[in-house]
Coordinates of C-alpha atoms in Angstrom, one line a residue:
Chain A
X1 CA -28.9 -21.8 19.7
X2 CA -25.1 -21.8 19.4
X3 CA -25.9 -19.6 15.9
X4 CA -28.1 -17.2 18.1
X5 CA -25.8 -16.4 20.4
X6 CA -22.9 -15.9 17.7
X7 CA -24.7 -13.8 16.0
X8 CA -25.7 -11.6 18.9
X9 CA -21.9 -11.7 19.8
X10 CA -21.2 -10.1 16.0
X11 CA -24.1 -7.5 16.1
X12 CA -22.6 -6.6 19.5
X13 CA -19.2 -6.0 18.6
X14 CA -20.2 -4.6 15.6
X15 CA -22.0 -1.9 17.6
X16 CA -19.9 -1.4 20.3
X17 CA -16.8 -0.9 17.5
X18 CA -19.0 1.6 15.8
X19 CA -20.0 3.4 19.1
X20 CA -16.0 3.5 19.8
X21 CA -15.3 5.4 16.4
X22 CA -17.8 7.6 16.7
X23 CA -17.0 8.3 20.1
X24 CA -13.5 9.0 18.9
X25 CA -14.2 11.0 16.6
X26 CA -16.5 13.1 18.3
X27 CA -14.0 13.5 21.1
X28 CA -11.3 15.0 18.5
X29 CA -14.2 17.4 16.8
X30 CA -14.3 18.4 20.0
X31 CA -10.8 19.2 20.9
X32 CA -10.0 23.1 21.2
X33 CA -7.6 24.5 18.6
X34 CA -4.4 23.7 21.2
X35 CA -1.0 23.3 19.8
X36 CA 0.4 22.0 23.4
X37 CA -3.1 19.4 23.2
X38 CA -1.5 17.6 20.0
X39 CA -2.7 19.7 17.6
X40 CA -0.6 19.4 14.0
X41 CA 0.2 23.3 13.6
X42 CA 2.1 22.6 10.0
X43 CA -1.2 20.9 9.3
X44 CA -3.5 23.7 9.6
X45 CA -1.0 26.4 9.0
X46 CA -0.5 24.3 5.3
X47 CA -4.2 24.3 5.2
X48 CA -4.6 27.9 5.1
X49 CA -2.1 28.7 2.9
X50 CA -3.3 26.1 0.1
X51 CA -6.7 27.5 0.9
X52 CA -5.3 30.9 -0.1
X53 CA -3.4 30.3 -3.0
X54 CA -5.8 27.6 -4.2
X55 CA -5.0 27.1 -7.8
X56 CA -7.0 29.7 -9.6
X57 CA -8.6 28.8 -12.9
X58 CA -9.4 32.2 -13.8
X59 CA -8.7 34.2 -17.1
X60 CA -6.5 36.1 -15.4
X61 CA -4.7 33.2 -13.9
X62 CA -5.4 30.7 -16.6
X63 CA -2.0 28.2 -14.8
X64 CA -1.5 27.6 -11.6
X65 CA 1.6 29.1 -9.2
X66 CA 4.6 27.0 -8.8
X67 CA 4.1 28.0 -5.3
X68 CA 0.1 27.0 -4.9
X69 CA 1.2 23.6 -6.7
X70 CA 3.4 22.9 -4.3
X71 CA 1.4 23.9 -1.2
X72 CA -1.5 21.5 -2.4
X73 CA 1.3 19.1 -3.8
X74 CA 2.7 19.2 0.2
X75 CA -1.7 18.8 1.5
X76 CA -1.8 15.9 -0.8
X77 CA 1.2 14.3 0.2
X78 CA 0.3 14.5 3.7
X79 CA -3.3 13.6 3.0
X80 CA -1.9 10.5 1.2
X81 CA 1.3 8.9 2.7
X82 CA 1.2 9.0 5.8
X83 CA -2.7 7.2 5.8
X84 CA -0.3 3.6 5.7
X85 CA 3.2 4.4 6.7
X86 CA 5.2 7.0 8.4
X87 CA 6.1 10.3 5.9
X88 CA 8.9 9.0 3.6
X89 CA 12.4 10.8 3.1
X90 CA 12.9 12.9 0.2
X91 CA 14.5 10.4 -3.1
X92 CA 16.2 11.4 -5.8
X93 CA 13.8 12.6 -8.2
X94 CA 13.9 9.8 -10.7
X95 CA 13.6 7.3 -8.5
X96 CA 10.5 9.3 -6.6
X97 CA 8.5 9.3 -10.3
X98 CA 9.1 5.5 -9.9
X99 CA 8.1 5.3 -6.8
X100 CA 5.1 7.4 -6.7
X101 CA 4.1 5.5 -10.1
X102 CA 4.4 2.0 -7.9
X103 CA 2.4 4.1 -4.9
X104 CA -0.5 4.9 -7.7
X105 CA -1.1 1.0 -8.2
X106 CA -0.8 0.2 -4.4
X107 CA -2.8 3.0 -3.2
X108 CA -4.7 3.6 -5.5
X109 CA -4.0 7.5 -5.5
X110 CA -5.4 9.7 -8.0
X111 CA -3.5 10.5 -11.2
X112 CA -3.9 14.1 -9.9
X113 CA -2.7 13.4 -6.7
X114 CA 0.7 11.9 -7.9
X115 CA 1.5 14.6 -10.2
X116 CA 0.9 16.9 -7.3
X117 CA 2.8 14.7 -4.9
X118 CA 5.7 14.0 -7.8
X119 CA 6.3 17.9 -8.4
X120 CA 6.5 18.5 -4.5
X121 CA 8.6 16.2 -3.8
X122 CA 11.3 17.1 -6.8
X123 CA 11.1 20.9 -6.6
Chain B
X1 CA 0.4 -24.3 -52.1
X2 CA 3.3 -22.6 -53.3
X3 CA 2.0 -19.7 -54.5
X4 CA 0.3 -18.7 -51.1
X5 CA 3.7 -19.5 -50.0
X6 CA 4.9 -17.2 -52.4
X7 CA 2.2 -14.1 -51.2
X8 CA 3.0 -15.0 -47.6
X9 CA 7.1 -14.0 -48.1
X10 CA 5.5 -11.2 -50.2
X11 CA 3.7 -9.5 -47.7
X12 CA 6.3 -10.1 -45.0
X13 CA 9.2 -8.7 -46.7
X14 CA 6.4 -5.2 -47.8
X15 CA 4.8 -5.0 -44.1
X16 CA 8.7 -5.8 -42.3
X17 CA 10.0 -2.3 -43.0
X18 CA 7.0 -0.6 -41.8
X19 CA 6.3 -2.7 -38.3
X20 CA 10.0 -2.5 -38.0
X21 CA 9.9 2.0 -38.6
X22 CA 6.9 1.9 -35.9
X23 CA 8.5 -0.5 -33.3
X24 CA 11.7 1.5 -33.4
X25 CA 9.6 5.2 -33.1
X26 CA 7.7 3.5 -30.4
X27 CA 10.5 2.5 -28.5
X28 CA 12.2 5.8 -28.8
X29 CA 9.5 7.7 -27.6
X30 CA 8.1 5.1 -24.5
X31 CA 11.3 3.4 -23.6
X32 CA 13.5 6.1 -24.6
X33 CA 13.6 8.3 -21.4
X34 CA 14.2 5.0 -19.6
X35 CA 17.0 3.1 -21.4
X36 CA 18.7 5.5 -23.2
X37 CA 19.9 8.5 -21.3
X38 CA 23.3 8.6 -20.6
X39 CA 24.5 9.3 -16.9
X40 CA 24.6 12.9 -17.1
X41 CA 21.1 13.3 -18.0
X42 CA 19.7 13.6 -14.8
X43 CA 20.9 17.5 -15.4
X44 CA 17.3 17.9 -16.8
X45 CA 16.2 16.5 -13.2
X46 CA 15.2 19.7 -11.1
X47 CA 17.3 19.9 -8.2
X48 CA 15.5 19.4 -4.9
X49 CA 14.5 22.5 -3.2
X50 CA 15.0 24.6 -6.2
X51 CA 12.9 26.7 -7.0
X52 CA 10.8 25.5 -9.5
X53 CA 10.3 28.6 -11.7
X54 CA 14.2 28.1 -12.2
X55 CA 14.2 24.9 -14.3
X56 CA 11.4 26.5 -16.8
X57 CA 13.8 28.6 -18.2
X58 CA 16.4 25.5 -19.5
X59 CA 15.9 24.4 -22.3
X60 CA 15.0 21.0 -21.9
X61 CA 12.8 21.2 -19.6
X62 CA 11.0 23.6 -22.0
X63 CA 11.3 21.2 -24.4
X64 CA 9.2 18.3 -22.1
X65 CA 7.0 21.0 -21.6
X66 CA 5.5 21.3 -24.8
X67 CA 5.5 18.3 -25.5
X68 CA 2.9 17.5 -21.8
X69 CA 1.1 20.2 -22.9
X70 CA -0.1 18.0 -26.2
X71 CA -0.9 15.0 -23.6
X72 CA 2.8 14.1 -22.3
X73 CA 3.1 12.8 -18.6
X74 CA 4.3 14.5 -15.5
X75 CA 7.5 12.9 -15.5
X76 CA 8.3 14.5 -18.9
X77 CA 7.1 17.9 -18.0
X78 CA 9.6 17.9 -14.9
X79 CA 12.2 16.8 -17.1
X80 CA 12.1 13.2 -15.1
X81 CA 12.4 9.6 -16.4
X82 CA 12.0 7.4 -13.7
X83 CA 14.6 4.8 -13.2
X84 CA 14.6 0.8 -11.8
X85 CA 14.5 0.9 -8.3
X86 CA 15.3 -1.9 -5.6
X87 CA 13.5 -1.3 -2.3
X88 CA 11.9 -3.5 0.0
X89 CA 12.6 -4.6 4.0
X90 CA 14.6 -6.7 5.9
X91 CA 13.8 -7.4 9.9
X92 CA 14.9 -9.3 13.0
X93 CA 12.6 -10.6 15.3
X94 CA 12.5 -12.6 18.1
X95 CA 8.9 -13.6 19.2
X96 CA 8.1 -15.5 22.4
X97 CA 4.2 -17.4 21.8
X98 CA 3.1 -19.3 24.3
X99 CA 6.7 -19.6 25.5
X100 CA 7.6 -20.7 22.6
X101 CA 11.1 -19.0 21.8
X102 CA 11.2 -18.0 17.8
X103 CA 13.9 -15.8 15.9
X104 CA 12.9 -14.9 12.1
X105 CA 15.2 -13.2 9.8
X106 CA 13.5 -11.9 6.8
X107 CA 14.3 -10.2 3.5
X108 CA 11.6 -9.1 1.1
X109 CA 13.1 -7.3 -1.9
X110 CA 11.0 -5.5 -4.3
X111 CA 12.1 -4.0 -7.6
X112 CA 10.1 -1.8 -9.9
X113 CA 10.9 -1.4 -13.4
X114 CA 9.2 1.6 -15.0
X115 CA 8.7 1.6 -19.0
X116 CA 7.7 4.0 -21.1
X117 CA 4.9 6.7 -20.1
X118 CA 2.7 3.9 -18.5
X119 CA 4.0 0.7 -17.6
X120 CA 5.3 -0.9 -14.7
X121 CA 6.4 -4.4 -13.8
X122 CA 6.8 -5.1 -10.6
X123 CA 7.7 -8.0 -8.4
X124 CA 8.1 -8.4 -4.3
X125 CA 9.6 -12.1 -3.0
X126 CA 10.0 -13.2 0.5
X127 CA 12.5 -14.7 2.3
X128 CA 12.6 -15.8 5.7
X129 CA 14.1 -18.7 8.3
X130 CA 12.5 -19.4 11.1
X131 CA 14.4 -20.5 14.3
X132 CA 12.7 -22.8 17.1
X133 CA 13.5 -25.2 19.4
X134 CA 12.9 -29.0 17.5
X135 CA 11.7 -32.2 19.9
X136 CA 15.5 -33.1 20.6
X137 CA 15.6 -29.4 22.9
X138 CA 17.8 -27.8 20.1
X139 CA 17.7 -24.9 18.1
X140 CA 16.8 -26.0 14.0
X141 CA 16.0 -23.1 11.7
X142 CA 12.8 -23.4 9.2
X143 CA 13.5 -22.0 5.7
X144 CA 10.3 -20.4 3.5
X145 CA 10.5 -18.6 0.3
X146 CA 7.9 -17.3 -2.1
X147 CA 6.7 -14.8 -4.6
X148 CA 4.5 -11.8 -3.0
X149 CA 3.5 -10.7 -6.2
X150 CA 4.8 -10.5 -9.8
X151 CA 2.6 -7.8 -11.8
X152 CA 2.3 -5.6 -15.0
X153 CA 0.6 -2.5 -14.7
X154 CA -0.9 -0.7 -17.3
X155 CA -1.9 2.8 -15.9
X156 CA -3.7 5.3 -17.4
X157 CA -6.0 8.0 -15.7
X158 CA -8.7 6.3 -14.5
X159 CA -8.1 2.6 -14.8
X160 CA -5.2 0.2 -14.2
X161 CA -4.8 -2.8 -15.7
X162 CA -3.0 -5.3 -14.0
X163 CA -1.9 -9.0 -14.9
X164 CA 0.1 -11.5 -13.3
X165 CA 0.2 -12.6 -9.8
X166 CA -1.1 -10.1 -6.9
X167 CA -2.4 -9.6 -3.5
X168 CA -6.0 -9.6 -3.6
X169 CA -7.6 -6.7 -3.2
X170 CA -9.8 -7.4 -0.4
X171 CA -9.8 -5.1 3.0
X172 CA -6.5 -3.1 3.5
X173 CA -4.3 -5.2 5.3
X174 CA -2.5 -7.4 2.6
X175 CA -2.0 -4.8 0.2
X176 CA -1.3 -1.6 2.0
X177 CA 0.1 -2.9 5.9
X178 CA 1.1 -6.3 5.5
X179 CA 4.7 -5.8 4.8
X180 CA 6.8 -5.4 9.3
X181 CA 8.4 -2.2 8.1
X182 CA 5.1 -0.2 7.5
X183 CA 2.7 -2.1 10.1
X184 CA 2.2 -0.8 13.4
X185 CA 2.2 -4.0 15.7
X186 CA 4.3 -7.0 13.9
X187 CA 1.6 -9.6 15.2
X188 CA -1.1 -10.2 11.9
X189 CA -5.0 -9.7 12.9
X190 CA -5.9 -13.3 13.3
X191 CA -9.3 -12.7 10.9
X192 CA -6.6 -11.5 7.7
X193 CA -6.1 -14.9 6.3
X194 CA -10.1 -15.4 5.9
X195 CA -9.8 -14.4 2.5
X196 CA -7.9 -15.8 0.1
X197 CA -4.7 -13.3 -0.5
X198 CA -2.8 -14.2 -2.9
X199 CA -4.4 -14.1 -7.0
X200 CA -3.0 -15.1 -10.2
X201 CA -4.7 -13.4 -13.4
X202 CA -6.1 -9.9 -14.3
X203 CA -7.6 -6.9 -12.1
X204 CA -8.4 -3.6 -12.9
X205 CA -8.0 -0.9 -10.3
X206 CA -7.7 2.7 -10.0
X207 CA -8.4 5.9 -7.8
X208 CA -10.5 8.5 -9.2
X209 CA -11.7 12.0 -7.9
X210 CA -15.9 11.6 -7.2
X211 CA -17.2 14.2 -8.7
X212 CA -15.4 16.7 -6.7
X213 CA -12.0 17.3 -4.9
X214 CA -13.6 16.3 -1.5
X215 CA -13.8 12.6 -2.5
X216 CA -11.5 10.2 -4.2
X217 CA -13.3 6.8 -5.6
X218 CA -10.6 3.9 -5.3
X219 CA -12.2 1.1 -6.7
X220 CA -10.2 -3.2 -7.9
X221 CA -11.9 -5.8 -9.3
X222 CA -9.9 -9.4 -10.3
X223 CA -10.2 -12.6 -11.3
X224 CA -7.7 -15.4 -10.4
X225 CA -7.2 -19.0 -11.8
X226 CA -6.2 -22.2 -9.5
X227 CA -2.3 -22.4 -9.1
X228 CA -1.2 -25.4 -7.1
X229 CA 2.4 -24.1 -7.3
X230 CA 3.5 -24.2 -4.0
X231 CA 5.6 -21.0 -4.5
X232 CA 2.9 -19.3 -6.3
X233 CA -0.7 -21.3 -4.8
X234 CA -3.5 -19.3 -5.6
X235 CA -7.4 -20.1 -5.5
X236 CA -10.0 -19.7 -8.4
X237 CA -11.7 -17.0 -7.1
X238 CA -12.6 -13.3 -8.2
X239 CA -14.2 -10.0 -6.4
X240 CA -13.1 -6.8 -5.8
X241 CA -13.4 -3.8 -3.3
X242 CA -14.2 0.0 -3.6
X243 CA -13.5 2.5 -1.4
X244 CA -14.1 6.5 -0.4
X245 CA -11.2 8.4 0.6
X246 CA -12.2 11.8 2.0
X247 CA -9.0 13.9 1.5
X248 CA -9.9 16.7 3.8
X249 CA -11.4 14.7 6.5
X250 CA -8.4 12.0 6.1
X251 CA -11.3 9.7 6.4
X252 CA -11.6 6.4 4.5
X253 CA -14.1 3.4 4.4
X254 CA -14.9 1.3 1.7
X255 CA -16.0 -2.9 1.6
X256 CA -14.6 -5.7 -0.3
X257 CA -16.4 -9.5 -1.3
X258 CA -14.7 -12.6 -2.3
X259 CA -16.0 -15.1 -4.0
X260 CA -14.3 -18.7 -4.4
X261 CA -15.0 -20.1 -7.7
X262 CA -13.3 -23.8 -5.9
X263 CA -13.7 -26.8 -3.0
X264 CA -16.7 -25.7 -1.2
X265 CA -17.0 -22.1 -3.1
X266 CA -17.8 -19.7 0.3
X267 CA -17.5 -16.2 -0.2
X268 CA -16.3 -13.6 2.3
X269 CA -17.5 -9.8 2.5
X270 CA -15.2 -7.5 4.3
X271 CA -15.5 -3.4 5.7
X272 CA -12.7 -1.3 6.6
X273 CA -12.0 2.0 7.8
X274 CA -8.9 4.9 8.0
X275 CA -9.4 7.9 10.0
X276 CA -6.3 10.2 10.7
X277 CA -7.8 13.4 12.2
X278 CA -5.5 16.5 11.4
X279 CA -5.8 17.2 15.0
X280 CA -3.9 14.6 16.4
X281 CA -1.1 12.5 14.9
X282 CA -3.5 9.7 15.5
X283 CA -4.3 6.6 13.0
X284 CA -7.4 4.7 13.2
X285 CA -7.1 1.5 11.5
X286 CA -9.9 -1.4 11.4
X287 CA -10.7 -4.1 9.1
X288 CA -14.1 -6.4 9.4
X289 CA -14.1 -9.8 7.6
X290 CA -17.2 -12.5 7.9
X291 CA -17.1 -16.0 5.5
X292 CA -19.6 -18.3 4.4
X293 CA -17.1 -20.6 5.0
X294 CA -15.5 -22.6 7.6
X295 CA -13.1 -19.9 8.8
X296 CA -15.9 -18.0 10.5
X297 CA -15.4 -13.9 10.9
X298 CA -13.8 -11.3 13.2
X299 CA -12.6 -8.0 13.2
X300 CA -9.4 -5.7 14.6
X301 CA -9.5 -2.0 15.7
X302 CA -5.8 -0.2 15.9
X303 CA -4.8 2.7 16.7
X304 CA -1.4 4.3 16.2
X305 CA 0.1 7.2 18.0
X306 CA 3.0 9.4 16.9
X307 CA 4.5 11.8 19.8
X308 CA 5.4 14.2 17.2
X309 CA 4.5 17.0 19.8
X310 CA 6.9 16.6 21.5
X311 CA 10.3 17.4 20.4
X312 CA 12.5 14.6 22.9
X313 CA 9.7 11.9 21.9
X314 CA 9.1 12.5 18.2
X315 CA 10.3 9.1 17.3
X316 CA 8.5 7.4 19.5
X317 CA 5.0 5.8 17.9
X318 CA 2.7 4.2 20.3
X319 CA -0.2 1.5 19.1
X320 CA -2.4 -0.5 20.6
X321 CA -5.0 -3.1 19.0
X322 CA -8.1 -4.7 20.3
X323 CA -10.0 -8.0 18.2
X324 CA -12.5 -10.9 18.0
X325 CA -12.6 -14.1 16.3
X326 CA -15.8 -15.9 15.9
X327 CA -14.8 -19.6 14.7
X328 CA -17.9 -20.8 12.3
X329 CA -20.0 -22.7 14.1
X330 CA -20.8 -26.2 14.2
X331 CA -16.9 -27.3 13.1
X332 CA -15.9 -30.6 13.5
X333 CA -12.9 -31.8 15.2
X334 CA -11.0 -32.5 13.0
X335 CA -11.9 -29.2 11.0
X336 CA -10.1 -27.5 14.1
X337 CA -7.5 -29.2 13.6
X338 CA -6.7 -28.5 10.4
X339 CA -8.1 -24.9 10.4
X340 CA -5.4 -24.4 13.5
X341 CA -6.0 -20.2 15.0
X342 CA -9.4 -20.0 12.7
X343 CA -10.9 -23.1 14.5
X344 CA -11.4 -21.6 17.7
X345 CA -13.2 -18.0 19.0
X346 CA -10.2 -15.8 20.4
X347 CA -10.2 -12.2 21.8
X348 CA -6.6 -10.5 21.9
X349 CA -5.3 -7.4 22.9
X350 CA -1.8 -6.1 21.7
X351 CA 0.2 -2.6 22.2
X352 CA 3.1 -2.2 21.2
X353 CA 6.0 0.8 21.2
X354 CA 8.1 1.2 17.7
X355 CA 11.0 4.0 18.0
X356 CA 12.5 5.6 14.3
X357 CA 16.1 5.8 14.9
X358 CA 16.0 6.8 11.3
X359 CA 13.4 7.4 9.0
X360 CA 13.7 3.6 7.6
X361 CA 15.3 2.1 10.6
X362 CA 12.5 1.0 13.2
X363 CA 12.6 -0.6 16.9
X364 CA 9.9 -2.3 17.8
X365 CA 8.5 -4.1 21.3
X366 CA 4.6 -5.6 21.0
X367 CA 3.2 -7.4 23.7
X368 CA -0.1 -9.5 22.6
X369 CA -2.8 -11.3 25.1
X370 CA -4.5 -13.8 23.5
X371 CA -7.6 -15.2 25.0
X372 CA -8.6 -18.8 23.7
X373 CA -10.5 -20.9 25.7
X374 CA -8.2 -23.0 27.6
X375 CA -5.3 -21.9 26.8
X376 CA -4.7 -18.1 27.1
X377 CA -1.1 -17.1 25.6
X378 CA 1.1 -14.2 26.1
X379 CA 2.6 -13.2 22.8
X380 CA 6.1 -11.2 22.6
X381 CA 7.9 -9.9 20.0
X382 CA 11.1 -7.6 20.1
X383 CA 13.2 -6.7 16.9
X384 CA 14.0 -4.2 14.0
X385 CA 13.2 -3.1 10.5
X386 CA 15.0 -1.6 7.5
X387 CA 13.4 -0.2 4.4
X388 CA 15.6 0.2 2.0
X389 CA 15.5 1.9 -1.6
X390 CA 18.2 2.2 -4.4
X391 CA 18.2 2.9 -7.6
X392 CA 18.8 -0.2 -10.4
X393 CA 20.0 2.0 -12.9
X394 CA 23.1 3.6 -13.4
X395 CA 22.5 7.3 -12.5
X396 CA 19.3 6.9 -11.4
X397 CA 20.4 7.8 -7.8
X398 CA 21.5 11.4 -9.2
X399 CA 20.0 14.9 -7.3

C-alpha cells in the first residue's frame, strides 16, 4: 500500500512539474515583443543580423565574412555560456583557446561551436 | 642466447635514430606552440577588438593559415597557442541549519594544461574547513580535502576520449553546476548524491551537430573501477547520458542511467531539462533522479532570474527552487540512519538573491525550508564567491 501511494506521489509530481514547464513556456511564447516586458533586445537584434549575414556557401561567397563569423560566433556564445553560468569576461586570447578547449569537454559544445566562440571572443 | 642478444642491440641502435627523428618532429609540431614560444610571441595573438581582417595580412598569421587550411586547428589559424591556465573558486559561507551555526572556507583550484592540437590534462581539488560548535559549546573547525577530478582528454571532432578520474556523467548538476561560484542557490538538491559522482577509468563524450544546425547531440558514456582511496573513493559502476541541445530554442533535455557493477548493484535513471527563453533573462533548471536502490528518488525545479533590464538592478540575480524526496520504501531503521537526508521523504523550498559586484565576485543570501516529518528546518546561508583565472605560463596572460 505504502508503494501505491509512493508511486502515485512520483506520477503526481512528475505531472504537475511537466504541467509547470509547459505552462512556462507557453506563458513566454506568449509574451508580446516588449523591450520594457524583459525582452533581450541585443538578443533579437543579434538574431537578425546573423540571420542576415548568415555565412553563405555560395560560389560567389565560397568563405565566410569576418563579420558574419563573428555575429554567429557572438549567437553561439550566448546560446552556449550563459545555459550554466553568468556571460564570462573577455581573457587574453591564449588563455580563452584553453579555456574554451576545457569548456568543449565540460559542456560538451560542438567543435563548431568553439571555433566560432574562440574567434569571437579573440577578434 | 647471445646471439638474440646480439640482434636485439642490433635493431635498437637501427630503429633509435628513426623513433628518436619522429619523437622530436612530433614534439615540434604538437607541443611546439605550447612550450616553445618565447614571451613575445603572443604578437601573432590578434588583439581583442581588432578587426579581424587586420591580422590576415601578417605574416604569421598567414602562415597558420595555410597550414588550417590542410587540417590545422582553430588555434593555429588565429595565430593562438593556448597556454596553462590556473582558475577555479574560493567562497565564504556562513550557513545556519536547523540552528546549527556553520562557517566553510573553501578553495577549489583547477589547472588546465593544453598539449599539442588535442590534448588536455586537467585536474580540480577541493579544499575546505568547516567551523561548528563541538559538544564542549566551542567553536572546532573540520578539515576535508579531495581530488574533484584528475583527467586526460583526447579531443577530436566528434568524440572525446577521457581517462583518469571524473565526475560522472549523469544529470547536469555535478559536472556543469556543482562548483558555489556558477550555482544559483549554494544549498545542493537533496536527490544529487543518488548517483554515484565521482568515477575512475575511461569515458567517451562529445557534442555533435544532429543532422542540422538546429540540434546539437551531446552524448558520455564511462566505466569506472572500485577505488577505496579515501581521497579518490569511487564505485564500480558504468553508464552514460545523452542529451539534445536546441540552440535556437536554448532548450535542452536529455536522460542519464547508472548502473553499479558493486554491494547490492542498483541502478539509477535520471532526466533533466535547460530552458533559457531569449525572451526573458530567465533559466529553467531541473534534474529528475529515481534508484533501484535504497536511496529512493526525487527531483528539483529552479529557476534563475537576471534583472538585466533594468540598468540600477543589472547585477542583481534572483532564484528560487522547489523539490521532493521520496525515501525508498520499506527502509529499516537502521538503514535511516546510515543513509542520514536520503532516509527520509522531504519537500524544500529555497530562494535566494546573488548580487555580481564584479563579473567573478558574487554575494549571495539563500533562505531554504525544509519539510521532514518531525522536524522541519529553516536553512540559511550568507557569503561570497571568487572565480578566479590566470595564466600558468609565462606570457600567456599577454593581449
Amino acid at each position: 500500500m505504502k508503494s501505491f501511494q509512493v508511486k502515485m506521489r512520483h506520477g503526481i509530481s512528475v505531472v504537475l512539474v511537466l504541467a509547470a514547464v509547459f505552462l512556462a513556456m507557453s506563458a513566454a511564447a506568449s509574451v508580446p515583443a516588449n523591450p520594457a516586458a524583459g525582452e533581450n533586445v541585443e538578443d533579437k537584434a543579434l538574431e537578425t543580423k546573423a540571420k542576415d549575414s548568415a555565412p553563405s556557401t555560395t560560389a560567389s561567397h565560397p568563405v565566410p565574412d569576418d563579420k558574419a563569423m563573428r555575429l554567429e560566433g557572438e549567437k553561439r556564445f550566448q546560446a552556449n555560456c550563459s545555459r550554466c553560468h553568468a556571460s564570462p569576461p573577455t581573457f587574453p586570447p591564449r588563455m580563452m583557446a584553453t579555456i574554451l578547449r576545457h569548456m568543449r569537454v565540460r559542456a560538451n559544445i560542438t567543435d563548431e561551436d568553439r571555433k566560432l566562440i574562440l574567434r569571437y571572443m579573440t577578434q | 642466447m647471445r646471439s638474440v642478444r646480439f640482434c636485439f642491440r642490433k635493431l635498437v641502435r637501427a630503429a633509435l635514430p628513426g623513433a628518436l627523428s619522429l619523437a622530436v618532429a612530433a614534439l615540434g609540431q604538437d607541443a611546439g606552440p605550447n612550450v616553445a614560444l618565447p614571451q613575445n610571441s603572443t604578437i601573432q595573438s590578434p588583439a581583442p577588438n581588432e578587426n579581424s581582417s587586420a591580422p590576415q595580412g601578417s605574416p604569421a598569421v598567414q602562415g597558420n593559415s595555410q597550414s588550417y587550411s590542410q587540417g590545422g586547428s582553430i588555434e593555429q589559424e588565429l595565430g593562438i597557442s593556448p597556454v596553462p591556465v590556473l582558475t577555479g573558486y574560493t567562497s565564504y559561507f556562513t550557513r545556519v541549519n536547523a540552528g546549527q551555526v556553520q562557517d566553510a572556507p573553501a578553495l577549489s583550484p583547477l589547472l588546465l594544461i593544453p598539449l599539442g592540437d588535442n590534448w588536455l590534462i586537467e585536474s580540480r581539488g577541493a579544499l575546505a574547513e568547516t567551523y561548528s560548535k563541538n559538544a564542549q559549546g566551542d567553536f572546532a573547525g573540520k578539515f576535508a580535502y579531495g581530488v574533484v577530478y584528475a583527467q586526460a582528454n583526447y579531443i577530436t571532432k566528434y568524440v572525446t576520449v577521457t581517462g583518469g578520474r571524473f565526475t560522472t556523467p549523469f544529470g547536469i548538476y555535478g559536472e556543469r553546476l556543482a562548483p558555489s561560484w556558477i550555482r544559483a542557490l549554494q544549498v545542493t538538491p537533496t536527490a544529487v548524491p543518488i548517483a554515484s559522482l565521482s568515477a575512475l577509468g575511461g569515458m567517451l563524450r562529445g557534442g555533435v551537430p544532429a543532422g542540422s544546425d538546429k540540434v546539437n547531440l551531446n552524448y558520455a558514456f564511462y566505466f569506472s573501477a572500485n577505488n577505496t582511496n579515501h581521497i579518490v573513493a569511487t564505485d564500480r559502476s558504468t553508464g552514460g547520458r545523452i542529451g539534445f541541445f536546441f540552440p535556437n530554442q536554448r532548450v535542452e533535455f536529455g536522460a542519464s542511467y547508472q548502473q553499479v557493477l558493486q554491494a547490492d548493484r542498483p541502478h539509477s535513471v535520471g532526466a533533466h531539462f535547460i530552458w533559457q527563453p531569449y525572451r526573458v533573462p530567465l533559466s529553467v533548471r531541473s534534474e529528475y533522479v529515481r534508484t533501484s536502490g535504497t536511496k529512493g528518488s526525487g527531483y528539483w525545479v529552479e529557476g534563475v532570474y537576471r534583472l538585466s533590464q533594468i540598468p540600477s538592478l543589472k547585477r542583481v540575480e534572483f532564484a528560487a527552487r522547489a523539490q521532493q524526496f521520496f525515501a525508498a520504501p520499506n527502509l529499516k531503521a537502521a538503514t535511516i540512519k546510515k543513509l542520514g537526508a536520503l532516509g527520509l521523504d522531504a519537500n524544500q523550498a529555497d530562494g535566494g538573491v546573488n548580487y555580481y559586484f564584479a563579473n567573478d565576485v558574487r554575494g549571495t543570501v539563500n533562505y531554504g525550508r525544509q519539510f521532514i516529518a518531525g522536524r522541519n528546518a529553516n536553512l540559511w546561508t550568507v557569503g561570497m564567491t571568487y572565480r578566479f583565472v590566470m595564466s600558468a605560463w609565462p606570457g600567456g596572460g599577454a593581449l
